[in-house]
Coordinates of C-alpha atoms in Angstrom, one line a residue:
Chain A
X1 CA 105.2 124.5 75.1
X2 CA 103.1 122.1 73.4
X3 CA 101.0 120.7 76.4
X4 CA 97.7 121.2 76.8
X5 CA 96.7 122.7 79.9
X6 CA 94.2 120.4 82.5
X7 CA 92.7 123.3 84.2
X8 CA 92.0 122.4 88.0
X9 CA 90.6 125.6 88.8
X10 CA 88.1 126.4 85.9
X11 CA 86.3 122.5 86.9
X12 CA 86.7 123.0 90.2
X13 CA 84.7 126.3 89.4
X14 CA 82.1 124.9 87.4
X15 CA 82.0 121.7 90.1
X16 CA 81.3 124.7 92.9
X17 CA 78.4 126.0 90.9
X18 CA 76.8 122.8 90.6
X19 CA 77.3 122.5 94.4
X20 CA 75.8 125.2 94.8
X21 CA 72.8 124.4 93.4
X22 CA 72.5 120.7 94.8
X23 CA 73.2 122.9 98.5
X24 CA 70.4 124.9 97.5
X25 CA 68.3 122.4 96.7
X26 CA 69.0 120.5 100.0
X27 CA 68.6 123.8 102.0
X28 CA 64.8 124.0 100.7
X29 CA 64.5 120.3 101.7
X30 CA 65.9 121.8 105.8
X31 CA 69.6 120.2 105.4
X32 CA 71.6 122.7 105.3
X33 CA 75.2 120.7 104.5
X34 CA 77.5 121.3 107.2
X35 CA 81.3 119.9 108.1
X36 CA 83.3 120.1 111.3
X37 CA 86.4 120.8 111.6
X38 CA 89.0 119.7 114.6
X39 CA 92.0 121.5 114.2
X40 CA 95.5 121.8 116.1
X41 CA 95.0 125.4 117.3
X42 CA 98.6 125.6 117.7
X43 CA 99.8 125.3 113.9
X44 CA 99.8 128.2 111.7
X45 CA 99.3 126.1 108.3
X46 CA 96.9 123.7 109.5
X47 CA 95.0 126.9 110.9
X48 CA 95.2 128.7 107.2
X49 CA 94.2 125.8 105.5
X50 CA 91.2 125.1 107.5
X51 CA 90.5 129.0 106.7
X52 CA 90.6 128.6 103.4
X53 CA 88.1 125.5 103.7
X54 CA 86.2 127.4 105.6
X55 CA 86.0 130.2 103.0
X56 CA 85.5 127.6 100.1
X57 CA 82.7 125.6 102.4
X58 CA 80.8 129.4 102.9
X59 CA 80.8 130.0 98.9
X60 CA 78.6 126.4 98.2
X61 CA 76.7 127.4 101.2
X62 CA 78.3 125.0 103.4
X63 CA 78.4 125.4 107.6
X64 CA 80.2 124.4 110.3
X65 CA 82.0 124.6 113.4
X66 CA 85.6 124.4 114.4
X67 CA 87.0 122.9 117.6
X68 CA 90.5 123.8 118.7
X69 CA 92.9 120.5 119.7
X70 CA 95.7 122.0 122.2
X71 CA 97.8 120.5 124.4
X72 CA 95.1 120.6 126.7
X73 CA 92.8 118.6 125.0
X74 CA 93.3 114.7 126.1
X75 CA 92.5 111.7 124.1
X76 CA 89.5 111.0 125.7
X77 CA 88.5 114.6 124.9
X78 CA 89.5 113.8 121.3
X79 CA 87.4 110.6 120.9
X80 CA 84.4 112.2 122.5
X81 CA 84.1 114.7 120.5
X82 CA 84.5 112.7 117.5
X83 CA 81.8 110.3 119.2
X84 CA 79.6 113.5 119.4
X85 CA 79.8 114.3 115.9
X86 CA 79.2 110.9 114.5
X87 CA 76.1 111.0 116.2
X88 CA 74.7 114.7 115.2
X89 CA 72.4 114.1 112.6
X90 CA 73.3 118.2 112.1
X91 CA 76.8 116.9 111.5
X92 CA 77.2 115.5 107.5
X93 CA 80.8 115.6 107.5
X94 CA 83.9 115.6 109.6
X95 CA 87.7 116.6 109.0
X96 CA 90.1 115.8 111.3
X97 CA 92.9 118.4 110.1
X98 CA 96.5 116.7 110.1
X99 CA 98.9 116.9 111.8
X100 CA 97.0 117.2 115.6
X101 CA 99.3 118.0 118.6
X102 CA 101.4 115.2 119.3
X103 CA 100.2 113.4 122.5
X104 CA 97.2 112.3 120.6
X105 CA 97.5 109.7 118.4
X106 CA 95.5 110.2 115.5
X107 CA 94.9 106.7 113.9
X108 CA 93.1 105.8 116.9
X109 CA 90.9 109.0 116.0
X110 CA 90.7 108.2 112.7
X111 CA 89.2 104.6 113.7
X112 CA 86.7 106.4 115.6
X113 CA 85.6 108.7 112.6
X114 CA 82.5 107.3 111.3
X115 CA 82.7 106.5 107.3
X116 CA 79.3 108.1 106.4
X117 CA 81.1 111.4 107.8
X118 CA 84.7 111.0 106.4
X119 CA 84.5 113.3 103.5
X120 CA 87.9 113.7 103.8
X121 CA 88.3 109.4 102.5
X122 CA 91.3 108.9 104.7
X123 CA 90.3 106.7 107.5
X124 CA 90.8 102.9 107.6
X125 CA 87.5 102.0 106.8
X126 CA 87.2 104.6 103.7
X127 CA 90.6 103.1 102.4
X128 CA 89.9 99.5 103.0
X129 CA 86.3 100.6 100.9
X130 CA 88.7 102.2 98.5
X131 CA 90.6 98.8 97.9
X132 CA 87.3 96.9 98.1
X133 CA 85.8 99.0 95.5
X134 CA 82.7 99.6 97.9
X135 CA 80.8 102.6 97.8
X136 CA 82.5 105.6 100.3
X137 CA 83.8 108.4 100.3
X138 CA 87.6 108.9 98.6
X139 CA 90.4 110.9 99.5
X140 CA 89.5 114.2 98.4
X141 CA 93.0 114.8 96.2
X142 CA 92.9 111.5 94.0
X143 CA 90.2 112.1 93.9
X144 CA 89.9 115.3 92.4
X145 CA 92.7 113.9 89.9
X146 CA 90.6 111.4 88.2
X147 CA 88.0 113.7 88.1
X148 CA 90.0 116.2 86.1
X149 CA 91.7 113.0 83.8
X150 CA 87.7 112.4 83.5
X151 CA 86.8 116.2 82.7
X152 CA 89.1 116.4 79.5
X153 CA 88.5 112.1 78.5
X154 CA 92.1 110.9 79.0
X155 CA 92.2 107.4 78.4
X156 CA 92.9 105.5 81.6
X157 CA 92.0 102.1 79.9
X158 CA 95.0 99.5 79.6
X159 CA 97.4 103.0 80.0
X160 CA 100.7 102.8 81.7
X161 CA 100.3 104.9 85.0
X162 CA 103.2 105.6 87.4
X163 CA 102.2 107.5 90.4
X164 CA 105.6 108.9 92.3
X165 CA 105.1 108.8 95.9
X166 CA 103.0 106.5 98.2
X167 CA 101.5 108.9 101.1
X168 CA 98.0 107.3 102.6
X169 CA 96.1 110.7 101.2
X170 CA 97.2 110.5 98.0
X171 CA 100.1 108.0 96.5
X172 CA 98.2 104.8 97.2
X173 CA 94.9 106.0 96.5
X174 CA 95.9 107.9 93.4
X175 CA 97.5 104.8 92.7
X176 CA 94.0 102.3 93.3
X177 CA 91.8 104.8 91.9
X178 CA 93.6 104.5 89.0
X179 CA 93.4 100.5 88.7
X180 CA 90.1 101.0 89.4
X181 CA 89.7 102.8 86.1
X182 CA 91.7 99.8 84.1
X183 CA 95.3 101.7 83.9
X184 CA 98.6 99.1 84.8
X185 CA 99.7 101.1 87.6
X186 CA 103.1 101.2 89.1
X187 CA 104.0 102.8 92.4
X188 CA 107.3 104.7 92.8
X189 CA 108.8 105.6 95.5
X190 CA 111.7 107.3 97.4
X191 CA 113.8 103.6 97.4
X192 CA 112.6 102.9 93.9
X193 CA 115.9 103.0 91.3
X194 CA 116.0 104.1 88.0
X195 CA 113.0 106.5 88.6
X196 CA 113.8 108.6 85.6
X197 CA 113.8 105.2 83.1
X198 CA 110.5 104.4 84.9
X199 CA 108.5 107.4 84.8
X200 CA 109.8 107.6 81.2
X201 CA 107.3 104.5 80.5
X202 CA 104.4 106.5 81.5
X203 CA 101.3 107.6 79.7
X204 CA 100.3 109.0 82.5
X205 CA 102.7 110.3 85.4
X206 CA 100.9 111.2 88.9
X207 CA 103.8 113.3 90.7
X208 CA 103.3 113.5 94.6
X209 CA 106.2 113.5 96.2
X210 CA 107.0 117.1 97.7
X211 CA 109.9 117.8 95.8
X212 CA 110.4 120.8 94.1
X213 CA 110.4 120.3 90.2
X214 CA 112.4 117.0 91.0
X215 CA 109.8 115.2 87.6
X216 CA 112.7 116.5 84.6
X217 CA 111.6 117.5 81.1
X218 CA 113.1 114.3 80.2
X219 CA 111.9 112.1 82.4
X220 CA 108.5 112.5 80.6
X221 CA 107.5 110.3 77.5
X222 CA 106.3 112.9 74.5
X223 CA 102.9 113.9 75.0
X224 CA 101.9 112.0 77.9
X225 CA 99.7 112.5 80.7
X226 CA 101.6 114.7 83.7
X227 CA 99.3 115.2 87.1
X228 CA 101.9 117.6 89.6
X229 CA 100.1 117.5 93.1
X230 CA 102.8 119.1 94.4
X231 CA 102.7 122.2 96.3
X232 CA 106.1 123.3 97.8
X233 CA 107.7 126.4 99.3
X234 CA 111.0 127.6 97.6
X235 CA 113.2 130.4 99.2
X236 CA 113.6 133.2 97.1
X237 CA 110.2 132.1 94.9
X238 CA 107.0 133.2 95.5
X239 CA 103.8 130.7 95.8
X240 CA 103.8 127.3 95.4
X241 CA 106.2 124.9 93.6
X242 CA 105.4 121.8 92.3
X243 CA 107.2 118.6 92.0
X244 CA 107.2 118.7 87.9
X245 CA 110.5 121.0 86.3
X246 CA 107.2 122.7 84.3
X247 CA 109.4 124.9 81.6
X248 CA 110.7 121.5 80.5
X249 CA 107.7 119.1 81.0
X250 CA 105.8 121.1 79.2
X251 CA 107.3 120.9 76.3
X252 CA 107.1 117.1 76.0
X253 CA 104.1 116.4 77.9
X254 CA 100.2 116.2 75.9
X255 CA 98.5 117.7 78.9
X256 CA 99.9 119.0 82.3
X257 CA 98.8 120.5 85.0
X258 CA 99.8 123.7 86.2
X259 CA 100.8 124.6 90.2
X260 CA 98.7 126.8 90.7
X261 CA 95.7 125.9 89.5
X262 CA 95.8 122.1 88.7
X263 CA 96.0 119.7 91.1
X264 CA 94.9 122.1 94.3
X265 CA 91.3 123.7 93.2
X266 CA 90.0 120.5 92.6
X267 CA 91.1 118.7 96.0
X268 CA 89.0 121.3 97.9
X269 CA 86.3 120.7 94.9
X270 CA 86.1 116.8 95.7
X271 CA 85.7 118.1 99.5
X272 CA 83.2 120.2 99.1
X273 CA 81.4 117.5 96.3
X274 CA 82.1 115.0 99.3
X275 CA 80.0 117.3 101.7
X276 CA 77.3 117.8 99.9
X277 CA 76.7 113.6 98.7
X278 CA 76.9 113.0 102.4
X279 CA 74.0 115.8 103.1
X280 CA 72.3 113.9 100.6
X281 CA 72.7 111.0 101.8
X282 CA 71.0 112.3 105.2
X283 CA 68.1 112.8 102.6
X284 CA 68.6 109.4 100.7
X285 CA 68.3 107.1 103.5
X286 CA 65.6 108.7 105.8
Chain B
X1 CA 115.8 73.6 85.9
X2 CA 117.8 76.3 87.3
X3 CA 115.6 77.6 89.6
X4 CA 115.7 76.8 93.3
X5 CA 113.2 76.3 95.2
X6 CA 110.8 78.4 97.1
X7 CA 109.1 75.7 99.3
X8 CA 105.8 76.7 100.7
X9 CA 105.4 72.7 102.1
X10 CA 108.3 72.9 104.4
X11 CA 108.2 76.5 105.8
X12 CA 104.4 75.8 105.9
X13 CA 105.3 73.0 108.9
X14 CA 108.1 74.6 110.3
X15 CA 105.2 77.5 111.1
X16 CA 102.9 75.4 112.3
X17 CA 105.2 73.5 114.5
X18 CA 106.0 76.5 116.3
X19 CA 102.0 77.7 116.3
X20 CA 101.7 74.8 118.2
X21 CA 104.1 75.7 120.9
X22 CA 102.6 78.9 121.2
X23 CA 98.7 77.7 121.1
X24 CA 99.9 74.9 124.1
X25 CA 101.8 78.1 125.9
X26 CA 98.2 79.7 125.9
X27 CA 96.1 76.3 126.7
X28 CA 98.5 76.3 129.7
X29 CA 97.0 79.7 130.8
X30 CA 93.3 78.8 130.0
X31 CA 92.7 80.2 126.0
X32 CA 92.3 77.7 123.6
X33 CA 92.1 79.8 120.0
X34 CA 89.2 79.2 118.2
X35 CA 88.3 80.1 115.1
X36 CA 84.3 79.7 114.0
X37 CA 83.5 79.5 110.6
X38 CA 80.3 80.4 108.5
X39 CA 80.2 78.4 104.9
X40 CA 77.4 78.0 102.6
X41 CA 76.2 74.9 103.2
X42 CA 75.6 74.5 99.4
X43 CA 78.4 74.8 97.8
X44 CA 80.6 71.7 97.8
X45 CA 84.0 73.3 97.0
X46 CA 83.9 75.7 100.2
X47 CA 82.6 72.7 101.9
X48 CA 85.7 71.0 101.6
X49 CA 87.7 74.3 101.4
X50 CA 86.5 74.5 105.2
X51 CA 86.7 70.8 106.3
X52 CA 90.9 71.3 105.8
X53 CA 91.6 74.5 107.4
X54 CA 89.8 72.6 110.0
X55 CA 92.3 69.5 110.0
X56 CA 95.2 71.6 109.7
X57 CA 93.3 74.1 112.7
X58 CA 93.3 70.7 114.9
X59 CA 97.5 70.0 114.1
X60 CA 98.0 73.4 115.6
X61 CA 95.7 73.0 118.5
X62 CA 92.8 75.9 117.1
X63 CA 89.2 74.3 118.0
X64 CA 85.9 75.3 116.5
X65 CA 82.7 75.9 115.3
X66 CA 80.8 75.7 112.1
X67 CA 78.0 77.6 111.0
X68 CA 75.9 76.7 108.0
X69 CA 74.5 79.3 106.0
X70 CA 71.8 78.1 103.2
X71 CA 69.4 79.8 101.1
X72 CA 66.6 80.0 104.1
X73 CA 69.8 82.2 106.3
X74 CA 68.4 85.7 106.2
X75 CA 70.6 89.0 106.2
X76 CA 69.6 90.0 109.1
X77 CA 70.0 86.0 110.8
X78 CA 74.0 85.9 109.4
X79 CA 74.4 89.7 110.4
X80 CA 72.8 88.9 113.7
X81 CA 75.5 86.0 113.7
X82 CA 78.5 87.7 113.4
X83 CA 77.3 90.4 116.1
X84 CA 76.8 87.1 118.2
X85 CA 80.7 86.3 117.5
X86 CA 82.0 89.7 117.3
X87 CA 80.7 89.7 121.2
X88 CA 81.9 86.5 122.4
X89 CA 85.1 86.3 123.8
X90 CA 86.3 82.6 123.7
X91 CA 85.5 83.4 120.1
X92 CA 89.2 84.5 118.4
X93 CA 88.7 84.6 114.9
X94 CA 85.7 84.4 112.4
X95 CA 86.0 83.1 108.7
X96 CA 82.9 84.1 106.7
X97 CA 84.1 81.4 103.6
X98 CA 83.2 83.5 100.2
X99 CA 80.9 82.7 98.7
X100 CA 78.4 83.0 100.6
X101 CA 74.5 82.4 98.4
X102 CA 73.7 84.9 95.9
X103 CA 70.5 86.3 98.4
X104 CA 72.5 87.7 101.3
X105 CA 75.0 90.5 101.1
X106 CA 78.6 89.7 101.6
X107 CA 79.9 93.3 101.4
X108 CA 77.5 94.8 104.4
X109 CA 78.3 91.1 106.1
X110 CA 82.3 91.9 105.8
X111 CA 81.6 95.5 107.2
X112 CA 79.8 94.3 110.6
X113 CA 83.0 91.9 111.2
X114 CA 84.8 92.9 114.1
X115 CA 88.4 94.1 113.0
X116 CA 90.1 92.2 115.5
X117 CA 88.6 89.2 114.8
X118 CA 89.0 88.9 110.9
X119 CA 91.4 86.6 110.9
X120 CA 91.4 86.6 107.3
X121 CA 92.3 90.3 107.0
X122 CA 89.7 90.7 104.1
X123 CA 87.5 93.1 105.3
X124 CA 87.1 96.6 104.5
X125 CA 88.8 97.7 107.9
X126 CA 91.3 94.7 107.4
X127 CA 92.3 96.5 103.7
X128 CA 92.3 100.2 105.1
X129 CA 94.9 99.5 107.9
X130 CA 97.4 97.7 105.7
X131 CA 96.8 101.3 103.0
X132 CA 97.4 103.0 106.2
X133 CA 100.3 100.9 107.5
X134 CA 98.2 100.6 110.7
X135 CA 98.5 97.2 112.8
X136 CA 95.9 94.5 111.8
X137 CA 95.7 91.4 110.4
X138 CA 96.9 90.8 106.8
X139 CA 95.6 89.0 104.1
X140 CA 96.0 85.2 104.2
X141 CA 97.6 84.4 101.0
X142 CA 99.4 88.1 100.2
X143 CA 101.0 87.4 104.0
X144 CA 102.0 83.9 103.6
X145 CA 103.6 84.6 99.9
X146 CA 105.7 88.0 102.1
X147 CA 106.8 85.5 104.6
X148 CA 107.9 82.8 101.8
X149 CA 109.7 85.9 100.5
X150 CA 111.7 86.6 103.8
X151 CA 112.4 82.8 104.8
X152 CA 114.6 82.6 102.0
X153 CA 115.9 86.3 102.4
X154 CA 114.6 87.9 99.2
X155 CA 115.4 91.2 98.3
X156 CA 112.7 93.5 97.9
X157 CA 114.0 97.0 98.5
X158 CA 114.6 98.5 95.2
X159 CA 113.5 95.6 93.5
X160 CA 110.9 95.8 90.7
X161 CA 107.7 93.2 91.2
X162 CA 104.7 92.9 89.2
X163 CA 101.9 91.5 90.0
X164 CA 99.7 89.9 87.9
X165 CA 96.0 90.3 89.3
X166 CA 93.9 93.2 91.0
X167 CA 91.4 91.2 93.3
X168 CA 91.0 92.0 96.8
X169 CA 92.2 88.9 98.6
X170 CA 95.7 89.0 96.7
X171 CA 96.3 91.2 93.9
X172 CA 95.8 94.3 95.9
X173 CA 96.6 93.3 99.2
X174 CA 100.2 91.9 97.4
X175 CA 101.2 94.7 95.7
X176 CA 100.8 97.1 98.5
X177 CA 102.6 94.5 101.3
X178 CA 105.2 94.7 98.6
X179 CA 105.3 98.5 98.4
X180 CA 106.1 98.4 102.1
X181 CA 108.9 95.8 101.5
X182 CA 110.1 99.2 99.7
X183 CA 110.0 97.6 96.0
X184 CA 108.4 99.2 92.4
X185 CA 105.7 97.7 92.5
X186 CA 103.2 97.4 89.5
X187 CA 99.8 95.9 89.1
X188 CA 98.6 94.3 85.8
X189 CA 95.5 92.5 84.9
X190 CA 92.9 91.7 82.2
X191 CA 93.2 94.8 80.8
X192 CA 97.3 95.3 80.8
X193 CA 98.7 96.0 77.2
X194 CA 101.9 94.1 76.8
X195 CA 102.2 91.9 79.4
X196 CA 104.6 90.1 78.2
X197 CA 107.1 93.1 78.4
X198 CA 105.8 94.2 81.6
X199 CA 106.2 90.7 83.3
X200 CA 110.1 90.6 81.5
X201 CA 111.0 93.9 83.8
X202 CA 110.2 92.4 87.4
X203 CA 112.2 91.3 89.5
X204 CA 110.2 89.5 91.8
X205 CA 106.1 88.2 90.0
X206 CA 103.6 87.5 92.0
X207 CA 100.7 85.8 89.5
X208 CA 97.8 85.6 90.7
X209 CA 95.1 85.3 87.4
X210 CA 93.7 81.9 88.3
X211 CA 94.3 81.0 84.1
X212 CA 96.5 77.9 83.7
X213 CA 100.3 78.5 82.9
X214 CA 99.4 81.9 81.2
X215 CA 103.0 82.9 82.5
X216 CA 105.1 81.7 80.3
X217 CA 109.3 81.2 80.9
X218 CA 109.6 83.7 77.8
X219 CA 107.9 86.5 80.3
X220 CA 110.6 85.9 83.4
X221 CA 113.8 88.0 83.6
X222 CA 116.9 85.7 84.1
X223 CA 116.7 85.4 87.9
X224 CA 113.9 86.6 88.3
X225 CA 111.8 85.4 91.8
X226 CA 108.5 83.7 90.3
X227 CA 105.5 83.3 92.5
X228 CA 102.7 81.5 91.8
X229 CA 99.4 82.2 93.9
X230 CA 97.6 80.2 91.1
X231 CA 95.2 76.7 91.3
X232 CA 93.6 76.0 88.5
X233 CA 91.4 72.7 87.7
X234 CA 92.8 71.5 83.9
X235 CA 90.7 68.8 82.6
X236 CA 92.5 65.9 82.2
X237 CA 95.6 66.4 84.7
X238 CA 95.5 65.6 88.5
X239 CA 95.8 67.8 90.7
X240 CA 96.1 71.8 90.7
X241 CA 97.7 73.7 88.1
X242 CA 99.3 76.8 88.5
X243 CA 99.1 80.2 86.6
X244 CA 102.9 79.6 86.2
X245 CA 104.0 77.2 83.2
X246 CA 106.7 75.6 85.9
X247 CA 108.5 73.6 83.4
X248 CA 109.6 76.3 80.8
X249 CA 109.8 79.3 83.6
X250 CA 112.2 77.9 85.9
X251 CA 114.6 77.1 83.5
X252 CA 115.3 80.8 83.6
X253 CA 114.0 82.0 87.0
X254 CA 115.9 82.7 90.8
X255 CA 113.5 81.4 92.8
X256 CA 109.9 79.7 92.0
X257 CA 107.8 78.0 94.0
X258 CA 105.7 74.9 92.9
X259 CA 102.0 74.2 92.6
X260 CA 101.4 72.4 94.8
X261 CA 103.8 72.9 97.9
X262 CA 104.4 76.9 97.4
X263 CA 101.9 79.6 97.6
X264 CA 98.9 77.4 99.1
X265 CA 100.0 75.8 102.4
X266 CA 101.5 79.5 103.1
X267 CA 98.0 80.4 102.9
X268 CA 96.8 78.1 105.8
X269 CA 99.9 79.0 107.9
X270 CA 99.5 82.7 107.7
X271 CA 95.6 81.9 108.6
X272 CA 96.7 79.7 111.9
X273 CA 98.9 82.5 112.8
X274 CA 96.6 85.2 112.5
X275 CA 94.3 83.1 114.8
X276 CA 96.9 82.6 117.0
X277 CA 97.6 86.4 117.6
X278 CA 94.2 87.0 117.5
X279 CA 94.2 84.8 121.0
X280 CA 97.7 86.3 122.5
X281 CA 96.1 89.6 121.8
X282 CA 93.3 88.8 124.6
X283 CA 95.6 87.6 126.9
X284 CA 98.0 90.9 126.2
X285 CA 94.8 93.2 126.2
X286 CA 93.1 92.1 129.5

């Protein structure tokens, strides 16, 4: 192993410690940051994920309510709840935990969610502000990736970045954020031909495909920065498996994120940081 | 010259003829498509550009008012006007002609403009819908480019596309639209290193930099599709000059857009087509 580790867990801890201080300062001024969550009660993964977010929120002092979305929740109920939370001055962030039950129109719901409370950065309004380089909340995972790169002083200007994957919450916003940091960005995906060759051109690789260990060591240019945003379940293996074959890639790369302990903790830290910013903005805008 | 011409003028004429029929059908049902324009009265280029758009609108039967924005227009006036037009059921499209006088906040104004009337596709809401693959109006110029490629049956799936330029109205949305059409997309820009080499990798090149004839013939892979979205003024030369060196590039390319007669007319056709769609939607949604 020659690569240096981009330690997301360590940076996340640092970030959360600083956030705790900012929350304390807010509380002293009478504002307790609050993140409310709408979550499909029947989806065990969602419920578990929300519990985990709650735990991290509690650690830095962010409070919040959860609202269960069930098979009997109507679209009007959902929209009504979002409007109520949009209007509630005590609520700073609103999280619509994906996926919702199939009878609900998630996109319509996201279009209702106010940009100033979209701490997950996934509404069309927030994504559009990202395209237009306007202030707004950025998606938690790509924001976490960018902060990790910045923390370790990774140069992006004029570098070739290849983002593998084009999801709305990861690949596309990651590409746009790397572009904003003056990288030359290529977005590759399931229809890309000669993916290994394209990957080998990259000074920075962001893998966000959801296929365990798809990115092999011989896809990596020596010295490249490898960011693994994958967390896959593989039968017979414990814990999450990334999109990158860590063993072989870490022999070649200059920098690499581990799974776990890389992008995952930075995602949560960025969500919390967006929440604290949203709460701080209510004071600034008073 | 070996390249075949992507004839934007011819396709634009065809498109406008079909739009005329759709407008006639709308008028028969009591709806006259209307595009209202807010334009900086002191900017001669803007005024000329708006006059040109008006002329094309009139040809297909789209009516509209123009409102002059001057040094004495306040931000509140501007926002008030946009809200008034948002609420007016007779207005189907609203165009905020860039640039506005410097004392006005154009971004704030764009955030007010309703997505269902943003026929130019440049508000954060519209750009975000593009990122999220949601229905909405797409930016006129990149939309015109995509329609031109579609018309000539240019394959995009799995092809390497290089977009040179990252503006909000051209480079970034063009990249997102090519991505949606399953190309592997690279976005290059002023900070890109080895631009010529990157360009040579491309099956499809979209030049949107605003530098006359920057893209040389030897930057083009033999047989590639070259789309020139540049229109530059060059002293001593008549008319607009593109971003691509047409003479040399057309020796190598498989397909190429001329300047003028390529992307320009398709931009206007797409704007008109968005206007007609906006008017049609008011009937569908009745």
